């Protein structure tokens, strides 16, 4: 069966005045219809750039320098802009981090919803309003008829993120890319929004790419996960097996760093060191300077992402057998 | 919204009263005898006594101010010192001339400035961006009288495309209603006069609009650049909206918020520039009149002119506040 989304050897570069920076260095993954994938990694790993690359919206000096993005049988990175536009916000929706910033402050909720419907579907304005109201109900917004006349600043943070989710649902997309959809919200609301996303993905049979640095959230929501470090995939596989039996030292570090209930007085674990700046990626395995088990081969040879067990697990590490 | 506007108008009353007090005191706060100030040092004692009587300068201050306000309410601005003509007669002719010139100049600068700013911002670091921002820099630093003379030399003297000066060609008939000639010509459907009036206003209005255009262009560019970086613009693009809608519906509405303030302030600059422009192009407006009055020390004229400019300023501020509330829903109008 053909995949819903297939990313093959994607490479994204940013043209800077002193040269080029490779933000995404040859990553590949697939997603099937209704499947949920998590992308995790530290800040700067290239998670957001991956999301933007899929809908061909990488910001200015950046561009896709190699690879293929196949979605519903079309090669997105070769599509002309107007055809790409008819997929964006229609077959693929994107949800961003901060609901305070992602809704336009000077337009009403209704305006921002209706324009999306009208951009993609051949319906009248009143039909568009009905669709908007229907989706607001789906995300459990009380009295949606009143809400659509309000401006974003009249809604709470959690409410706004529900509205953002409702906007993403408007055109019944096959895929939602959620880039840290709850990082800006407080913990209880985070859980609410995550539950909502999960519920909607299941009931609407939508694919989900959940970008986050929180492996805890990923293990609750997703079926597959890829772990990114400095523009590369270092580990990928079924979420449960990765979380229960992480193989790459970086994944292990990330899992240890999840704030759980820790005994008073003890300190939260941190992976030593920082992710390198992408302009000065170390030779060999880019993680080796921070790695606790690295050996001499790690500083000279780049480890390939290869299968390490029978459960589709892929790991890029010389030390993992 | 209407309630908000009415409330704002009420707030204007104390401001305007304050302006009237200042304008009234202008004469009395200047050191020396007001009558002597008006008539000059070499005026005879009788002449001084006469002007004191005539203007009521020998009465107590509060009484003088009361009289001044009362006359103002009735639209009586007093008489000129030297010719003893009603100031009002001149005012009726000249204020509309200045307003017309300033409004046309303001339109040009909003339109041109915003277009330049928007294109520059959407094509940041392109040749167009560099050229228009260089133009804007040259524009703000251009002495207005010099520019006016250069225009005149090229377009009126050399090419002969535009008239040298004035508001209408002698002999063109126009029935005046508001004394805003363009408006009058449209009301009376006098297309020949409309064409002639537009012909005359182009050069002074373009001259006057140079600096504000440059300022609006720079402001629009920086406001647009700021807005285009925002997440809600990313969202708008990710929703599959066209470039045009993203820029004009999502970005411009937000960028307008600071730009409107700038434009409001530019009106003050325009009124200041009007004095120079009117003098160059012999435009029969307040600017030229005030200039002459200062030269002749005609206090009554200066007083009326100052009142006019201050009132316009206050009204423009009102418009800016109202516009602000219209485009920025976060300002509570309740
Ligand atoms: N506009 C840009 N110009 C230059 N480099 C950029 C730009 N945007 C992203 N990058 C590069 O791409 C890398 C990946 O950025 P990305 O936003 O994908 O990180 P991320 O994994 O989403 O991190 P975060 O958790 O902070 O959102 C960055 O480290 C940066 O070097
Ligand atoms: Mg990110």
XYZ file of N, CA and C in Angstrom, chain A residues 52 55 57 85 88-89 92 94 96 98 101-107 111-113 115-116 119-120 151 153 167, chain B residues 230-243 245 249-251 253-254 257 327-331 334:
162
model
N 7.986 22.489 8.197
C 7.787 23.511 7.149
C 8.176 22.971 5.778
N 5.301 21.249 3.890
C 4.342 22.099 3.174
C 5.060 23.173 2.340
N 7.201 25.586 2.956
C 7.098 26.963 3.470
C 8.321 27.335 4.297
N -0.363 25.617 -2.818
C -1.259 26.377 -1.959
C -2.597 25.662 -1.772
N -1.846 23.107 1.045
C -1.646 23.737 2.351
C -2.967 24.181 2.955
N -3.175 23.841 4.212
C -4.398 24.293 4.871
C -5.608 23.538 4.373
N -3.226 19.236 4.093
C -2.289 19.232 5.226
C -2.492 20.520 6.026
N -1.392 22.845 9.507
C -0.289 22.966 10.453
C -0.760 23.743 11.681
N 0.665 25.658 15.180
C 1.925 26.150 15.743
C 1.858 26.248 17.253
N 2.439 28.757 19.754
C 1.879 29.706 20.703
C 0.553 30.276 20.207
N 0.081 33.904 19.536
C 0.716 34.544 18.390
C 0.209 34.033 17.047
N -0.489 32.909 17.048
C -0.790 32.296 15.752
C -2.132 32.733 15.185
N -2.919 33.446 15.999
C -4.165 33.990 15.452
C -3.945 35.474 15.206
N -4.478 35.955 14.101
C -4.295 37.366 13.765
C -5.107 38.241 14.724
N -4.431 39.152 15.449
C -5.136 39.928 16.479
C -6.206 40.877 15.956
N -6.142 41.263 14.685
C -7.113 42.260 14.220
C -8.261 41.656 13.412
N -8.307 40.333 13.306
C -9.412 39.710 12.575
C -10.208 38.820 13.535
N -13.801 35.336 10.819
C -13.107 35.721 9.583
C -11.963 34.762 9.284
N -11.195 34.454 10.332
C -10.012 33.621 10.117
C -10.385 32.184 9.785
N -11.576 31.770 10.223
C -12.000 30.412 9.873
C -12.602 30.381 8.469
N -12.274 32.329 5.904
C -11.369 32.537 4.758
C -10.669 31.243 4.370
N -10.383 30.411 5.374
C -9.722 29.147 5.065
C -10.642 28.238 4.252
N -11.049 29.559 0.783
C -9.857 29.418 -0.061
C -9.779 28.037 -0.702
N -10.420 27.060 -0.078
C -10.233 25.692 -0.571
C -11.489 25.016 -1.073
N -12.724 38.537 18.901
C -11.329 38.630 18.487
C -10.488 37.710 19.377
N -8.042 38.164 21.298
C -7.701 38.607 22.654
C -8.854 38.436 23.634
N -9.494 25.353 13.292
C -9.116 25.869 11.971
C -8.407 24.779 11.172
N 5.757 37.772 12.185
C 4.908 37.213 13.237
C 4.376 35.829 12.875
N 4.049 35.080 13.915
C 3.553 33.726 13.700
C 2.231 33.698 12.941
N 1.389 34.728 13.165
C 0.088 34.639 12.493
C 0.205 34.795 10.986
N 1.329 35.332 10.529
C 1.557 35.379 9.085
C 1.932 33.983 8.577
N 2.765 33.289 9.363
C 3.071 31.894 9.033
C 1.779 31.091 8.971
N 0.916 31.304 9.969
C -0.356 30.583 9.985
C -1.152 30.877 8.725
N -1.233 32.157 8.377
C -2.020 32.535 7.201
C -1.478 31.841 5.957
N -0.147 31.777 5.842
C 0.434 31.090 4.671
C 0.140 29.602 4.743
N 0.263 29.035 5.951
C 0.050 27.596 6.093
C -1.405 27.224 5.828
N -2.308 28.204 5.925
C -3.712 27.929 5.626
C -3.959 27.893 4.122
N -2.913 28.206 3.347
C -3.050 28.139 1.894
C -3.636 29.403 1.291
N -3.551 30.526 2.023
C -4.069 31.778 1.470
C -3.075 32.336 0.453
N -3.595 33.142 -0.469
C -2.709 33.683 -1.499
C -1.829 34.784 -0.912
N -0.711 35.010 -1.583
C 0.246 36.041 -1.183
C -0.450 37.391 -0.996
N -3.637 38.075 -0.257
C -4.460 38.134 0.957
C -3.577 38.171 2.197
N -4.541 41.567 3.724
C -5.548 41.358 4.760
C -4.889 41.083 6.107
N -3.889 40.220 6.107
C -3.329 39.813 7.394
C -2.211 40.719 7.874
N -1.312 41.115 6.983
C -0.158 41.898 7.429
C -0.490 43.391 7.500
N -3.221 45.200 7.782
C -4.117 45.656 8.854
C -3.345 45.870 10.150
N -2.415 44.958 10.436
C -1.634 45.091 11.663
C -0.582 46.183 11.550
N -1.457 49.981 12.204
C -1.642 50.561 13.539
C -0.568 51.612 13.833
N -9.155 50.040 13.442
C -8.297 48.973 12.934
C -7.725 48.108 14.040
N -7.755 48.567 15.277
C -7.185 47.756 16.341
C -8.255 47.346 17.339
N -8.795 46.140 17.197
C -9.893 45.729 18.067
C -9.471 45.586 19.525
N -8.165 45.583 19.777
C -7.741 45.425 21.165
C -7.947 46.694 21.973
N -8.183 47.813 21.294
C -8.501 49.031 22.018
C -9.975 48.989 22.369
N -15.443 50.695 24.657
C -16.607 50.783 25.555
C -16.332 51.698 26.735
